[in-house]
Amino acid sequence: MPIKKYEIFAFLVAALFFVVGLGMWIAFWPIFNSELRANYKLQANADGSLKYAAFLYANPPMKNVMKFNLFNVTNPDEVKYFGAKPELIEVGGYGFLESEQKKYYDFSSDKTQMFYQNYKQYHYSPEDSDGGFSYDDNVLFPNSIGEGAVATIFGPQSEFSETAQLIASIGLVMVGEYPFISKKVKDVLFDGYEDPLLSVAHSTLFRSIVTIMGYGDQLNYIPEMRTFAYLSGYNNSYDENYWINTGYEDFSKLGFVESWAGLKELPASFWPTEEARRIKGPDSGSLSKLHLTKDDELPFFLSFMCRSFKRTYWQENMVDGIKTMAFAVPHDEFDTTLEENAGFRYKNLENVDYFPEWCNEKTSSNSSTDCQKTANGTYLLPPGLFPLVCYPGHNAQPPFTVLVSPPHFLYSPPEVQHKLSGMSPDPQKHKPMVFHQEKTSGTALQVDVRFQVNLPVVNNKKTIMSSQMPNVIIPLFYEDSHAVVKDFVMNTVWLGVIIVPRIIEYLKFVLIFISIVILAVLLVIRARVKGTVTVV
């Protein structure tokens, strides 16, 4: 039976659909991934301006609301004079809008590295603050400067003589230093307040007397700040210089920090072990690999914490209608009792057991075989705490000792939480660092960063100020940062990374199915026609 023209046409259409569908099946994802990598690399145009990906990286298209929650001490006299358990009430959050911009960017001659300084600004936002709270609220909190002075002058490594310590003990009382002070929230966070000890310490007379007494070297321990605030000097400042990998030659290293503050690894004054000093992954976890899986471990460097972390898969979520994979920093990253985290341990030169009921065979909630209480001749901190060893974001020593933890000591055992009144850890509200990332592109659509700053307070019999104080770690505040990308980024991800691949995914099946249907119809028609001709 001769072949009809419509059969030839139908066959060609079927063949075209099949080839196109098969081509989509084979070639789409390699081409798509290649385009993603090309568009995500950090590059500059010939005129020195930034290409799109680099421009977005330098000017993050996110709204970042940072809320600061402070802890108000309600029984300061009982704590100071009788060593009572501190009773705390959380106040806040006080909302701020954070914006950042990477300035003075440059590229290496081989295009593999990008230089920048990351400037940040913070603006108080009443509409983003919790109801009932005002920036003019007063809060009563531990005196960080006073406690820092006590640790320096009366601590085990002090170079002051007993006579000098006696003079200092009386002097602290005479200038009005007290274990707890009350200030306005705005002064505590950013604006700063005058502290009598700082005022005296920066006076010419005091410096001259200290030098004459032979303690001139101790002046280096005095903070440079003339007024004190937790975030003093941070507004419109940058956190050292960065060189990062552009992904130009090796896309798997996109965004990885090549050097920070001119260093390939953190200084030995920060952490004692090589592993702890390593700078791993991208700056703040802002960039990521493509095609995320539940088995991925994603490292990142956080200069404000003076160390690197890793995040692992936690759960699936939805952000503005887009399905995401939530990667969070796990419990183990905050557990310095583990041998692999030995480099992040608090030195505890004061050799104080801040939590005697923890890891105690008689009173602990853990079996004594499940925890490690001491190492290198001193007490370890329980899981969930590590020291802040730098002035956050800078290659400099902090003005006083503080410890970092998740809010409300979420990752710590009950013995830590029960040492204070007012702790109510909630995994949904207090999980420290969570990145909600679109699976295919790795784009972080929402980032929640939460951390708590805590002050170790020591009972020191050598000073009047702390002679009756308990050995306790008191939370000062915690920060809860909620950043979400702007709508145009959401739309770009939705259209380019979700809708287009989905259309192609459906279309390839449709085209192949139609081609098979056309061929099947042709065969049926020919069979029926052939049967009709045979019968006749």
PDB file of N, CA and C in Angstrom, residues 298-364:
ATOM      1  N   LEU A 298      27.253  22.414  54.834  1.00  0.00           N
ATOM      2  CA  LEU A 298      27.626  23.672  54.211  1.00  0.00           C
ATOM      3  C   LEU A 298      28.401  24.535  55.200  1.00  0.00           C
ATOM      4  N   PRO A 299      29.713  24.703  54.992  1.00  0.00           N
ATOM      5  CA  PRO A 299      30.500  25.530  55.917  1.00  0.00           C
ATOM      6  C   PRO A 299      30.321  27.012  55.616  1.00  0.00           C
ATOM      7  N   PHE A 300      30.532  27.840  56.619  1.00  0.00           N
ATOM      8  CA  PHE A 300      30.533  29.290  56.409  1.00  0.00           C
ATOM      9  C   PHE A 300      31.312  29.966  57.534  1.00  0.00           C
ATOM     10  N   PHE A 301      31.814  31.148  57.232  1.00  0.00           N
ATOM     11  CA  PHE A 301      32.614  31.920  58.183  1.00  0.00           C
ATOM     12  C   PHE A 301      31.802  33.099  58.687  1.00  0.00           C
ATOM     13  N   LEU A 302      31.758  33.282  60.006  1.00  0.00           N
ATOM     14  CA  LEU A 302      31.007  34.372  60.609  1.00  0.00           C
ATOM     15  C   LEU A 302      31.977  35.208  61.445  1.00  0.00           C
ATOM     16  N   SER A 303      32.379  36.347  60.885  1.00  0.00           N
ATOM     17  CA  SER A 303      33.406  37.153  61.552  1.00  0.00           C
ATOM     18  C   SER A 303      32.919  37.700  62.890  1.00  0.00           C
ATOM     19  N   PHE A 304      31.616  37.924  63.026  1.00  0.00           N
ATOM     20  CA  PHE A 304      31.093  38.449  64.287  1.00  0.00           C
ATOM     21  C   PHE A 304      31.184  37.423  65.408  1.00  0.00           C
ATOM     22  N   MET A 305      31.367  36.158  65.061  1.00  0.00           N
ATOM     23  CA  MET A 305      31.556  35.105  66.057  1.00  0.00           C
ATOM     24  C   MET A 305      33.019  34.655  66.121  1.00  0.00           C
ATOM     25  N   CYS A 306      33.836  35.230  65.247  1.00  0.00           N
ATOM     26  CA  CYS A 306      35.275  34.950  65.261  1.00  0.00           C
ATOM     27  C   CYS A 306      35.592  33.492  64.922  1.00  0.00           C
ATOM     28  N   ARG A 307      34.749  32.823  64.123  1.00  0.00           N
ATOM     29  CA  ARG A 307      34.995  31.413  63.830  1.00  0.00           C
ATOM     30  C   ARG A 307      34.144  30.959  62.648  1.00  0.00           C
ATOM     31  N   SER A 308      34.389  29.731  62.226  1.00  0.00           N
ATOM     32  CA  SER A 308      33.614  29.103  61.158  1.00  0.00           C
ATOM     33  C   SER A 308      32.610  28.116  61.757  1.00  0.00           C
ATOM     34  N   PHE A 309      31.551  27.885  61.006  1.00  0.00           N
ATOM     35  CA  PHE A 309      30.516  26.928  61.396  1.00  0.00           C
ATOM     36  C   PHE A 309      30.199  26.040  60.198  1.00  0.00           C
ATOM     37  N   LYS A 310      29.390  25.042  60.444  1.00  0.00           N
ATOM     38  CA  LYS A 310      28.776  24.285  59.355  1.00  0.00           C
ATOM     39  C   LYS A 310      27.268  24.225  59.625  1.00  0.00           C
ATOM     40  N   ARG A 311      26.496  24.147  58.563  1.00  0.00           N
ATOM     41  CA  ARG A 311      25.058  23.961  58.717  1.00  0.00           C
ATOM     42  C   ARG A 311      24.649  22.684  57.992  1.00  0.00           C
ATOM     43  N   THR A 312      23.686  22.001  58.550  1.00  0.00           N
ATOM     44  CA  THR A 312      23.220  20.734  58.013  1.00  0.00           C
ATOM     45  C   THR A 312      21.700  20.804  57.827  1.00  0.00           C
ATOM     46  N   TYR A 313      21.180  19.862  57.050  1.00  0.00           N
ATOM     47  CA  TYR A 313      19.744  19.859  56.754  1.00  0.00           C
ATOM     48  C   TYR A 313      18.934  19.681  58.029  1.00  0.00           C
ATOM     49  N   TRP A 314      17.876  20.483  58.135  1.00  0.00           N
ATOM     50  CA  TRP A 314      16.997  20.427  59.304  1.00  0.00           C
ATOM     51  C   TRP A 314      15.587  19.988  58.911  1.00  0.00           C
ATOM     52  N   GLN A 315      14.932  20.763  58.028  1.00  0.00           N
ATOM     53  CA  GLN A 315      13.569  20.433  57.645  1.00  0.00           C
ATOM     54  C   GLN A 315      13.192  21.194  56.376  1.00  0.00           C
ATOM     55  N   GLU A 316      12.060  20.806  55.774  1.00  0.00           N
ATOM     56  CA  GLU A 316      11.533  21.529  54.619  1.00  0.00           C
ATOM     57  C   GLU A 316      10.608  22.645  55.095  1.00  0.00           C
ATOM     58  N   ASN A 317      10.600  23.737  54.328  1.00  0.00           N
ATOM     59  CA  ASN A 317       9.752  24.871  54.667  1.00  0.00           C
ATOM     60  C   ASN A 317       9.244  25.525  53.391  1.00  0.00           C
ATOM     61  N   MET A 318       8.347  26.477  53.547  1.00  0.00           N
ATOM     62  CA  MET A 318       7.861  27.296  52.440  1.00  0.00           C
ATOM     63  C   MET A 318       8.177  28.749  52.765  1.00  0.00           C
ATOM     64  N   VAL A 319       8.751  29.456  51.796  1.00  0.00           N
ATOM     65  CA  VAL A 319       9.007  30.886  51.931  1.00  0.00           C
ATOM     66  C   VAL A 319       8.331  31.587  50.762  1.00  0.00           C
ATOM     67  N   ASP A 320       7.283  32.337  51.067  1.00  0.00           N
ATOM     68  CA  ASP A 320       6.543  33.081  50.040  1.00  0.00           C
ATOM     69  C   ASP A 320       6.110  32.165  48.895  1.00  0.00           C
ATOM     70  N   GLY A 321       5.638  30.968  49.238  1.00  0.00           N
ATOM     71  CA  GLY A 321       5.146  30.033  48.243  1.00  0.00           C
ATOM     72  C   GLY A 321       6.197  29.194  47.551  1.00  0.00           C
ATOM     73  N   ILE A 322       7.456  29.384  47.906  1.00  0.00           N
ATOM     74  CA  ILE A 322       8.549  28.618  47.297  1.00  0.00           C
ATOM     75  C   ILE A 322       9.043  27.573  48.297  1.00  0.00           C
ATOM     76  N   LYS A 323       9.136  26.335  47.855  1.00  0.00           N
ATOM     77  CA  LYS A 323       9.598  25.254  48.719  1.00  0.00           C
ATOM     78  C   LYS A 323      11.098  25.398  48.967  1.00  0.00           C
ATOM     79  N   THR A 324      11.484  25.334  50.243  1.00  0.00           N
ATOM     80  CA  THR A 324      12.893  25.502  50.599  1.00  0.00           C
ATOM     81  C   THR A 324      13.372  24.349  51.468  1.00  0.00           C
ATOM     82  N   MET A 325      14.689  24.226  51.526  1.00  0.00           N
ATOM     83  CA  MET A 325      15.337  23.314  52.455  1.00  0.00           C
ATOM     84  C   MET A 325      15.987  24.167  53.538  1.00  0.00           C
ATOM     85  N   ALA A 326      15.629  23.921  54.789  1.00  0.00           N
ATOM     86  CA  ALA A 326      16.189  24.686  55.899  1.00  0.00           C
ATOM     87  C   ALA A 326      17.452  23.995  56.401  1.00  0.00           C
ATOM     88  N   PHE A 327      18.563  24.711  56.312  1.00  0.00           N
ATOM     89  CA  PHE A 327      19.842  24.223  56.845  1.00  0.00           C
ATOM     90  C   PHE A 327      20.160  25.021  58.104  1.00  0.00           C
ATOM     91  N   ALA A 328      20.481  24.324  59.189  1.00  0.00           N
ATOM     92  CA  ALA A 328      20.700  24.982  60.474  1.00  0.00           C
ATOM     93  C   ALA A 328      22.025  24.523  61.076  1.00  0.00           C
ATOM     94  N   VAL A 329      22.585  25.369  61.932  1.00  0.00           N
ATOM     95  CA  VAL A 329      23.801  25.005  62.663  1.00  0.00           C
ATOM     96  C   VAL A 329      23.405  24.027  63.766  1.00  0.00           C
ATOM     97  N   PRO A 330      23.953  22.820  63.751  1.00  0.00           N
ATOM     98  CA  PRO A 330      23.499  21.790  64.698  1.00  0.00           C
ATOM     99  C   PRO A 330      24.079  21.975  66.093  1.00  0.00           C
ATOM    100  N   HIS A 331      23.536  21.199  67.006  1.00  0.00           N
ATOM    101  CA  HIS A 331      23.924  21.226  68.418  1.00  0.00           C
ATOM    102  C   HIS A 331      25.428  21.024  68.592  1.00  0.00           C
ATOM    103  N   ASP A 332      25.999  20.099  67.831  1.00  0.00           N
ATOM    104  CA  ASP A 332      27.412  19.752  68.025  1.00  0.00           C
ATOM    105  C   ASP A 332      28.349  20.937  67.819  1.00  0.00           C
ATOM    106  N   GLU A 333      27.976  21.884  66.964  1.00  0.00           N
ATOM    107  CA  GLU A 333      28.849  23.028  66.703  1.00  0.00           C
ATOM    108  C   GLU A 333      29.021  23.910  67.937  1.00  0.00           C
ATOM    109  N   PHE A 334      28.096  23.801  68.886  1.00  0.00           N
ATOM    110  CA  PHE A 334      28.168  24.591  70.114  1.00  0.00           C
ATOM    111  C   PHE A 334      28.658  23.759  71.305  1.00  0.00           C
ATOM    112  N   ASP A 335      29.059  22.534  71.052  1.00  0.00           N
ATOM    113  CA  ASP A 335      29.451  21.630  72.142  1.00  0.00           C
ATOM    114  C   ASP A 335      30.973  21.525  72.213  1.00  0.00           C
ATOM    115  N   THR A 336      31.579  22.278  73.128  1.00  0.00           N
ATOM    116  CA  THR A 336      33.045  22.262  73.240  1.00  0.00           C
ATOM    117  C   THR A 336      33.545  21.141  74.140  1.00  0.00           C
ATOM    118  N   THR A 337      32.636  20.318  74.669  1.00  0.00           N
ATOM    119  CA  THR A 337      33.099  19.141  75.405  1.00  0.00           C
ATOM    120  C   THR A 337      33.538  18.042  74.442  1.00  0.00           C
ATOM    121  N   LEU A 338      33.122  18.140  73.178  1.00  0.00           N
ATOM    122  CA  LEU A 338      33.552  17.172  72.172  1.00  0.00           C
ATOM    123  C   LEU A 338      35.007  17.422  71.806  1.00  0.00           C
ATOM    124  N   GLU A 339      35.730  16.347  71.586  1.00  0.00           N
ATOM    125  CA  GLU A 339      37.154  16.487  71.304  1.00  0.00           C
ATOM    126  C   GLU A 339      37.409  17.238  70.000  1.00  0.00           C
ATOM    127  N   GLU A 340      36.506  17.055  68.990  1.00  0.00           N
ATOM    128  CA  GLU A 340      36.719  17.756  67.721  1.00  0.00           C
ATOM    129  C   GLU A 340      36.521  19.263  67.850  1.00  0.00           C
ATOM    130  N   ASN A 341      35.903  19.709  68.949  1.00  0.00           N
ATOM    131  CA  ASN A 341      35.713  21.141  69.188  1.00  0.00           C
ATOM    132  C   ASN A 341      36.594  21.668  70.315  1.00  0.00           C
ATOM    133  N   ALA A 342      37.636  20.921  70.631  1.00  0.00           N
ATOM    134  CA  ALA A 342      38.499  21.314  71.750  1.00  0.00           C
ATOM    135  C   ALA A 342      39.118  22.690  71.537  1.00  0.00           C
ATOM    136  N   GLY A 343      39.333  23.064  70.281  1.00  0.00           N
ATOM    137  CA  GLY A 343      39.944  24.361  69.996  1.00  0.00           C
ATOM    138  C   GLY A 343      39.052  25.536  70.332  1.00  0.00           C
ATOM    139  N   PHE A 344      37.750  25.305  70.517  1.00  0.00           N
ATOM    140  CA  PHE A 344      36.809  26.389  70.816  1.00  0.00           C
ATOM    141  C   PHE A 344      36.485  26.491  72.307  1.00  0.00           C
ATOM    142  N   ARG A 345      37.227  25.790  73.134  1.00  0.00           N
ATOM    143  CA  ARG A 345      36.910  25.764  74.561  1.00  0.00           C
ATOM    144  C   ARG A 345      37.256  27.080  75.259  1.00  0.00           C
ATOM    145  N   TYR A 346      36.458  27.405  76.246  1.00  0.00           N
ATOM    146  CA  TYR A 346      36.716  28.567  77.103  1.00  0.00           C
ATOM    147  C   TYR A 346      37.908  28.237  77.993  1.00  0.00           C
ATOM    148  N   LYS A 347      38.870  29.137  78.064  1.00  0.00           N
ATOM    149  CA  LYS A 347      40.099  28.863  78.823  1.00  0.00           C
ATOM    150  C   LYS A 347      39.824  28.712  80.315  1.00  0.00           C
ATOM    151  N   ASN A 348      38.836  29.428  80.829  1.00  0.00           N
ATOM    152  CA  ASN A 348      38.450  29.344  82.241  1.00  0.00           C
ATOM    153  C   ASN A 348      39.670  29.438  83.157  1.00  0.00           C
ATOM    154  N   LEU A 349      40.427  30.511  82.968  1.00  0.00           N
ATOM    155  CA  LEU A 349      41.623  30.712  83.785  1.00  0.00           C
ATOM    156  C   LEU A 349      41.278  30.887  85.256  1.00  0.00           C
ATOM    157  N   GLU A 350      40.041  31.325  85.528  1.00  0.00           N
ATOM    158  CA  GLU A 350      39.600  31.483  86.917  1.00  0.00           C
ATOM    159  C   GLU A 350      39.308  30.143  87.578  1.00  0.00           C
ATOM    160  N   ASN A 351      39.270  29.057  86.759  1.00  0.00           N
ATOM    161  CA  ASN A 351      39.063  27.691  87.244  1.00  0.00           C
ATOM    162  C   ASN A 351      37.803  27.583  88.103  1.00  0.00           C
ATOM    163  N   VAL A 352      36.717  28.107  87.575  1.00  0.00           N
ATOM    164  CA  VAL A 352      35.438  28.113  88.293  1.00  0.00           C
ATOM    165  C   VAL A 352      34.501  27.074  87.681  1.00  0.00           C
ATOM    166  N   ASP A 353      33.857  26.309  88.528  1.00  0.00           N
ATOM    167  CA  ASP A 353      32.819  25.383  88.090  1.00  0.00           C
ATOM    168  C   ASP A 353      31.487  26.143  88.128  1.00  0.00           C
ATOM    169  N   TYR A 354      31.108  26.722  86.981  1.00  0.00           N
ATOM    170  CA  TYR A 354      29.909  27.551  86.942  1.00  0.00           C
ATOM    171  C   TYR A 354      28.627  26.742  87.090  1.00  0.00           C
ATOM    172  N   PHE A 355      28.695  25.457  86.771  1.00  0.00           N
ATOM    173  CA  PHE A 355      27.492  24.620  86.835  1.00  0.00           C
ATOM    174  C   PHE A 355      27.840  23.316  87.566  1.00  0.00           C
ATOM    175  N   PRO A 356      27.974  23.378  88.908  1.00  0.00           N
ATOM    176  CA  PRO A 356      28.408  22.190  89.655  1.00  0.00           C
ATOM    177  C   PRO A 356      27.436  21.017  89.551  1.00  0.00           C
ATOM    178  N   GLU A 357      26.163  21.285  89.258  1.00  0.00           N
ATOM    179  CA  GLU A 357      25.203  20.185  89.163  1.00  0.00           C
ATOM    180  C   GLU A 357      25.257  19.476  87.816  1.00  0.00           C
ATOM    181  N   TRP A 358      25.902  20.115  86.835  1.00  0.00           N
ATOM    182  CA  TRP A 358      26.026  19.480  85.527  1.00  0.00           C
ATOM    183  C   TRP A 358      27.164  18.460  85.558  1.00  0.00           C
ATOM    184  N   CYS A 359      26.934  17.350  84.885  1.00  0.00           N
ATOM    185  CA  CYS A 359      27.953  16.287  84.793  1.00  0.00           C
ATOM    186  C   CYS A 359      28.341  15.794  86.184  1.00  0.00           C
ATOM    187  N   ASN A 360      27.357  15.800  87.078  1.00  0.00           N
ATOM    188  CA  ASN A 360      27.547  15.340  88.451  1.00  0.00           C
ATOM    189  C   ASN A 360      26.792  14.030  88.591  1.00  0.00           C
ATOM    190  N   GLU A 361      27.489  13.019  89.039  1.00  0.00           N
ATOM    191  CA  GLU A 361      26.895  11.674  89.081  1.00  0.00           C
ATOM    192  C   GLU A 361      25.635  11.620  89.946  1.00  0.00           C
ATOM    193  N   LYS A 362      25.553  12.506  90.956  1.00  0.00           N
ATOM    194  CA  LYS A 362      24.420  12.462  91.876  1.00  0.00           C
ATOM    195  C   LYS A 362      23.258  13.347  91.415  1.00  0.00           C
ATOM    196  N   THR A 363      23.581  14.486  90.788  1.00  0.00           N
ATOM    197  CA  THR A 363      22.528  15.473  90.510  1.00  0.00           C
ATOM    198  C   THR A 363      22.272  15.720  89.035  1.00  0.00           C
ATOM    199  N   SER A 364      23.157  15.259  88.149  1.00  0.00           N
ATOM    200  CA  SER A 364      23.029  15.607  86.739  1.00  0.00           C
ATOM    201  C   SER A 364      21.913  14.818  86.069  1.00  0.00           C
TER     202      SER A 364
END
